[in-house]
GROMACS .gro file of C-alpha atoms in nm:
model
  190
    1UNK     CA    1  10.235   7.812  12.357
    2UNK     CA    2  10.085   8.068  12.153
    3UNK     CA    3   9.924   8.250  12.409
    4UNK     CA    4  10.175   8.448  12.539
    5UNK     CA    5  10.382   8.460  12.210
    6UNK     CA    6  10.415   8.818  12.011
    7UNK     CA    7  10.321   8.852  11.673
    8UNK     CA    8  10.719   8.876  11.612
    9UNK     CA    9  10.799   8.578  11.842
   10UNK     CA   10  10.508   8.384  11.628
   11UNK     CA   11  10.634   8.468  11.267
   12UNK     CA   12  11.030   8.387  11.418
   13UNK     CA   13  10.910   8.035  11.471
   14UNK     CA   14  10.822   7.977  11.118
   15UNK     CA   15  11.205   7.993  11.003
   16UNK     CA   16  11.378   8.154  10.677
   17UNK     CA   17  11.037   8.038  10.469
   18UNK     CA   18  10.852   8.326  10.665
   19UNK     CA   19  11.174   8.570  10.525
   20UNK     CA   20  11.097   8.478  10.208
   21UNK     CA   21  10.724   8.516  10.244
   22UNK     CA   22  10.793   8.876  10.399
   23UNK     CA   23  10.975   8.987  10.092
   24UNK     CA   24  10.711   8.837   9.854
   25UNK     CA   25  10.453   9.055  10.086
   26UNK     CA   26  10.626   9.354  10.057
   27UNK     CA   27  10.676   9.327   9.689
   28UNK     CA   28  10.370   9.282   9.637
   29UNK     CA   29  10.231   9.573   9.812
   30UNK     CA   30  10.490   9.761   9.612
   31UNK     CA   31  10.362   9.610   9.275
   32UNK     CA   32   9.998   9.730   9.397
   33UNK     CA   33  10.082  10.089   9.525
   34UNK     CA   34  10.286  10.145   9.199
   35UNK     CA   35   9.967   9.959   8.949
   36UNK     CA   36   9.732  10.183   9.195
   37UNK     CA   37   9.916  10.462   9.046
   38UNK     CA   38   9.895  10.422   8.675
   39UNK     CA   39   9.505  10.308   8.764
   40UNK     CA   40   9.418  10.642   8.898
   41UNK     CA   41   9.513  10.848   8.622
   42UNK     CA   42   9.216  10.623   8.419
   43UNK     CA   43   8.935  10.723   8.609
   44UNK     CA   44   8.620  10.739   8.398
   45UNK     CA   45   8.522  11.110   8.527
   46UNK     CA   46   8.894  11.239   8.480
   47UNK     CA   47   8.902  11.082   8.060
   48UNK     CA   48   8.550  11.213   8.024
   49UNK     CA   49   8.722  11.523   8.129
   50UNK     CA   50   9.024  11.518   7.938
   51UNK     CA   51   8.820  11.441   7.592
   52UNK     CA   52   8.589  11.674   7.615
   53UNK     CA   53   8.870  11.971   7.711
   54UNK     CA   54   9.074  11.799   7.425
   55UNK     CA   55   8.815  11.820   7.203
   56UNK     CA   56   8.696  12.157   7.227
   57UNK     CA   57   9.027  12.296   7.132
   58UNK     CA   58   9.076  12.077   6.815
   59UNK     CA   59   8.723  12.190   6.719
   60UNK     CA   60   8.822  12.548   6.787
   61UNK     CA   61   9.114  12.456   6.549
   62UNK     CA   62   9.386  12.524   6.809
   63UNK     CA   63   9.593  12.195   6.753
   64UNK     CA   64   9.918  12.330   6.926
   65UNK     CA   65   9.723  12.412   7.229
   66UNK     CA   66   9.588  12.024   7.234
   67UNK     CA   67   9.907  11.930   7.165
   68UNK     CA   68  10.078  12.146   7.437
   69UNK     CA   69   9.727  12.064   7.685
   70UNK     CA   70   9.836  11.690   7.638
   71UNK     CA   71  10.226  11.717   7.734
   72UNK     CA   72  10.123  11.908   8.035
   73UNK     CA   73   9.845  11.735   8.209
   74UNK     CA   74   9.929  11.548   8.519
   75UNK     CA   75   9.731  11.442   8.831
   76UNK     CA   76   9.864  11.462   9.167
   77UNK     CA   77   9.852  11.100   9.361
   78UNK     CA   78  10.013  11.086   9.679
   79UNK     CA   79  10.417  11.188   9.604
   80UNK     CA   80  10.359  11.114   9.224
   81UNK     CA   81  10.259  11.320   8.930
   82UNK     CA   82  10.088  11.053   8.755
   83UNK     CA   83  10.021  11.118   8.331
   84UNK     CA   84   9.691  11.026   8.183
   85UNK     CA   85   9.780  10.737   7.934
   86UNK     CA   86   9.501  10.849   7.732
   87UNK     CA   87   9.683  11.204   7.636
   88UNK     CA   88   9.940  10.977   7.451
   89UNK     CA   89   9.703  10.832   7.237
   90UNK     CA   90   9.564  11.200   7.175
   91UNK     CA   91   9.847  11.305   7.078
   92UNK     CA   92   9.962  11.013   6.851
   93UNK     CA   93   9.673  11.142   6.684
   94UNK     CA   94   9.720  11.533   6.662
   95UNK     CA   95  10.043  11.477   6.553
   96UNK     CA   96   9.847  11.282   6.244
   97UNK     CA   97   9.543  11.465   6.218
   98UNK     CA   98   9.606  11.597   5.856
   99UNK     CA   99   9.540  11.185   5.756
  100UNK     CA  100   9.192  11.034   5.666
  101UNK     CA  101   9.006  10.822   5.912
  102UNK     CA  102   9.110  10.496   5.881
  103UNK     CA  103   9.473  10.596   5.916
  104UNK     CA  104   9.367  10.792   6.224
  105UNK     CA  105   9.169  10.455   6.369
  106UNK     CA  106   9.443  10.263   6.311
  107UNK     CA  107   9.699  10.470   6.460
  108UNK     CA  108   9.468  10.553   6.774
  109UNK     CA  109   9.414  10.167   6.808
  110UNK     CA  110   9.834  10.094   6.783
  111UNK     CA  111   9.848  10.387   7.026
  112UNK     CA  112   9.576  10.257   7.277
  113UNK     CA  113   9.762   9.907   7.256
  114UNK     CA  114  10.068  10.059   7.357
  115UNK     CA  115   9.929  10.195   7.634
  116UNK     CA  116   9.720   9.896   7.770
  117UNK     CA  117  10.062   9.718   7.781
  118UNK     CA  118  10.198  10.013   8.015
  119UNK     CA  119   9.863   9.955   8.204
  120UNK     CA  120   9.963   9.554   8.238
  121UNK     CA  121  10.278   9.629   8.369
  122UNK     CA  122  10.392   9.417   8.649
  123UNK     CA  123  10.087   9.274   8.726
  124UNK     CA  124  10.229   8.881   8.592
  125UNK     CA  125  10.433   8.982   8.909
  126UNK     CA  126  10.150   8.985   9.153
  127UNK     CA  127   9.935   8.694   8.968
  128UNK     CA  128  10.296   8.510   9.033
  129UNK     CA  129  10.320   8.595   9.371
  130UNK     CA  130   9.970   8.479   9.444
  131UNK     CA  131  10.052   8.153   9.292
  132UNK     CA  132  10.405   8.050   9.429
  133UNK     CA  133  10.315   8.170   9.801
  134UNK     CA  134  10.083   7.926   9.863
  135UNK     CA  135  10.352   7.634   9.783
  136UNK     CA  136  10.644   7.839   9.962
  137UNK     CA  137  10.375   7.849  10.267
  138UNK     CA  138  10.330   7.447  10.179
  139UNK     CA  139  10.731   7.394  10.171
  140UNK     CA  140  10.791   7.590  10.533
  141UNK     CA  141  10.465   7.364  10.640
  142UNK     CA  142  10.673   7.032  10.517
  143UNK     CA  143  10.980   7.152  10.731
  144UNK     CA  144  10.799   7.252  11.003
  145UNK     CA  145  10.693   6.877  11.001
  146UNK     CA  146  11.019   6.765  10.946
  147UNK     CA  147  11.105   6.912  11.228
  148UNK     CA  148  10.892   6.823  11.470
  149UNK     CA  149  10.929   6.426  11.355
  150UNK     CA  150  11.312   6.439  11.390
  151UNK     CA  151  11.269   6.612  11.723
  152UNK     CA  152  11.065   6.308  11.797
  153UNK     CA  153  11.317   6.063  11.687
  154UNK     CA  154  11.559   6.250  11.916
  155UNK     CA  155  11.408   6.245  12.248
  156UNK     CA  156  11.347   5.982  12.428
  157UNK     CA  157  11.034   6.095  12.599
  158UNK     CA  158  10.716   6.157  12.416
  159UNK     CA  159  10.485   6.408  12.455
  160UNK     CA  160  10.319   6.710  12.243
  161UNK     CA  161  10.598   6.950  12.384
  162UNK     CA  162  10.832   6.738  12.159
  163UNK     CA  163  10.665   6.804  11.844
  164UNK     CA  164  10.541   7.148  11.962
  165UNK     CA  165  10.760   7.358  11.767
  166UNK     CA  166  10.808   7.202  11.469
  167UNK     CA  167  10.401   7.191  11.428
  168UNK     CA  168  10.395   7.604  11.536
  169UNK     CA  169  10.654   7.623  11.260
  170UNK     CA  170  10.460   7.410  11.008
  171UNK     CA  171  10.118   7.637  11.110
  172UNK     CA  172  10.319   7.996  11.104
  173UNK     CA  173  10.408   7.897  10.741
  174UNK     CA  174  10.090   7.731  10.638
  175UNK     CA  175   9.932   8.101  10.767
  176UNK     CA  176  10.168   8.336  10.600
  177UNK     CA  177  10.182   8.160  10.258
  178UNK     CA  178   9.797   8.157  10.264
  179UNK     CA  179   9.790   8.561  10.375
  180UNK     CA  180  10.074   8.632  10.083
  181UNK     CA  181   9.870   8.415   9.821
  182UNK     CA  182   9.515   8.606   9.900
  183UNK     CA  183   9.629   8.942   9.950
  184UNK     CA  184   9.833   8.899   9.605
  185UNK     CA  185   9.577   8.804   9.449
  186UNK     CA  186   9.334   9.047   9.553
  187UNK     CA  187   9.523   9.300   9.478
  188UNK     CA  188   9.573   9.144   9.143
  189UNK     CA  189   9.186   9.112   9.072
  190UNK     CA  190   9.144   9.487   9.192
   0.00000   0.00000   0.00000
C-alpha cells in the first residue's frame, strides 16, 4: 500500500488534520527563521565588539558619536538588516549619562528587560505549537480509526483491505503530529 505511494499521495491520505498540521509546520519554521534573526544580532563576539567600540568613544568623551555609532549599527542576515538589541540599552544610557550610578544601573537593567522581552517574542508560539501538534496528530489518528471501523461495519467482507485506509490515515497523522511537535520544539529549545 505504501510502497508505491508518493510522499504527496501518503500525506493526502491523512485528511484535513494533515492541512492543519502543514500550516502549524510552516508557522513554525516562520516563528524560527524570524527568532533566528533577532538571535544573531546577540552573538557573544559581535557584543564584545560593540562594547568595546562603544566604549572607547565615551572614554574619548565623544558621546554624540556613541550615540550616532548606536542608531547606525546593523548586521546583515540573509534579506534583513538585523539591530543589535544591546545598542538600545547603550543608548538608554548615553542619553542619561550625566546621572550617578545607581540611576544608570537601574535604567540599564529597565532597558535590558525591555529588550529580553523583544528577545522572547513569539517563542510561546512555537512552545504552543510543540504542544497542541502532538494531540492534533492524536485527533487525525482517532479519525483515521473511525474510519477504518465504519468501513468495517459497511462491507460485508472482511479483510485488512477494509480497514486499510482508515489505519494509513490514522498512521499519516500519528507521523506528522509527532514531526510538527519535535521539530517545534527543537526549534524552541535552540
Amino acid at each position: 500500500m505504501f510502497g508505491e505511494s508518493s510522499f504527496l499521495a501518503m500525506l493526502a491520505k491523512g485528511g484535513y488534520t494533515i492541512i492543519i498540521l502543514i500550516i502549524f509546520s510552516v508557522l513554525s519554521v516562520a516563528v524560527f527563521l524570524e527568532r533566528l534573526k533577532s538571535f544573531y544580532a546577540v552573538r557573544i563576539k559581535l557584543l564584545e565588539e560593540v562594547k568595546n567600540k562603544v566604549r572607547s568613544m565615551v572614554l574619548s568623551g565623544k558621546i554624540s558619536d556613541a550615540v550616532n555609532y548606536c542608531d547606525s549599527f546593523s548586521i546583515k542576515w540573509l534579506f534583513w538588516k538585523v539591530q543589535c538589541p544591546l545598542l538600545t540599552v547603550f543608548k538608554a544610557i548615553l542619553f542619561s549619562h550625566s546621572k550617578n550610578k545607581d540611576e544608570l544601573s537601574d535604567l540599564a537593567m529597565r532597558a535590558t528587560d525591555k529588550e529580553m522581552i523583544g528577545l522572547e517574542k513569539y517563542l510561546g508560539i512555537l512552545g504552543t505549537l510543540g504542544n497542541i501538534s502532538l494531540y492534533v496528530g492524536l485527533f487525525g489518528t482517532v479519525l483515521g480509526i473511525m474510519h477504518a471501523f465504519r468501513a468495517l461495519a459497511l462491507q460485508s467482507a472482511v479483510g485488512p483491505s477494509v480497514v486499510a485506509n482508515g489505519i494509513a490515515e490514522a498512521l499519516v497523522n500519528t507521523a506528522a503530529g509527532l514531526f510538527v511537535a519535535v521539530t517545534a520544539v527543537i526549534f524552541y529549545n535552540y
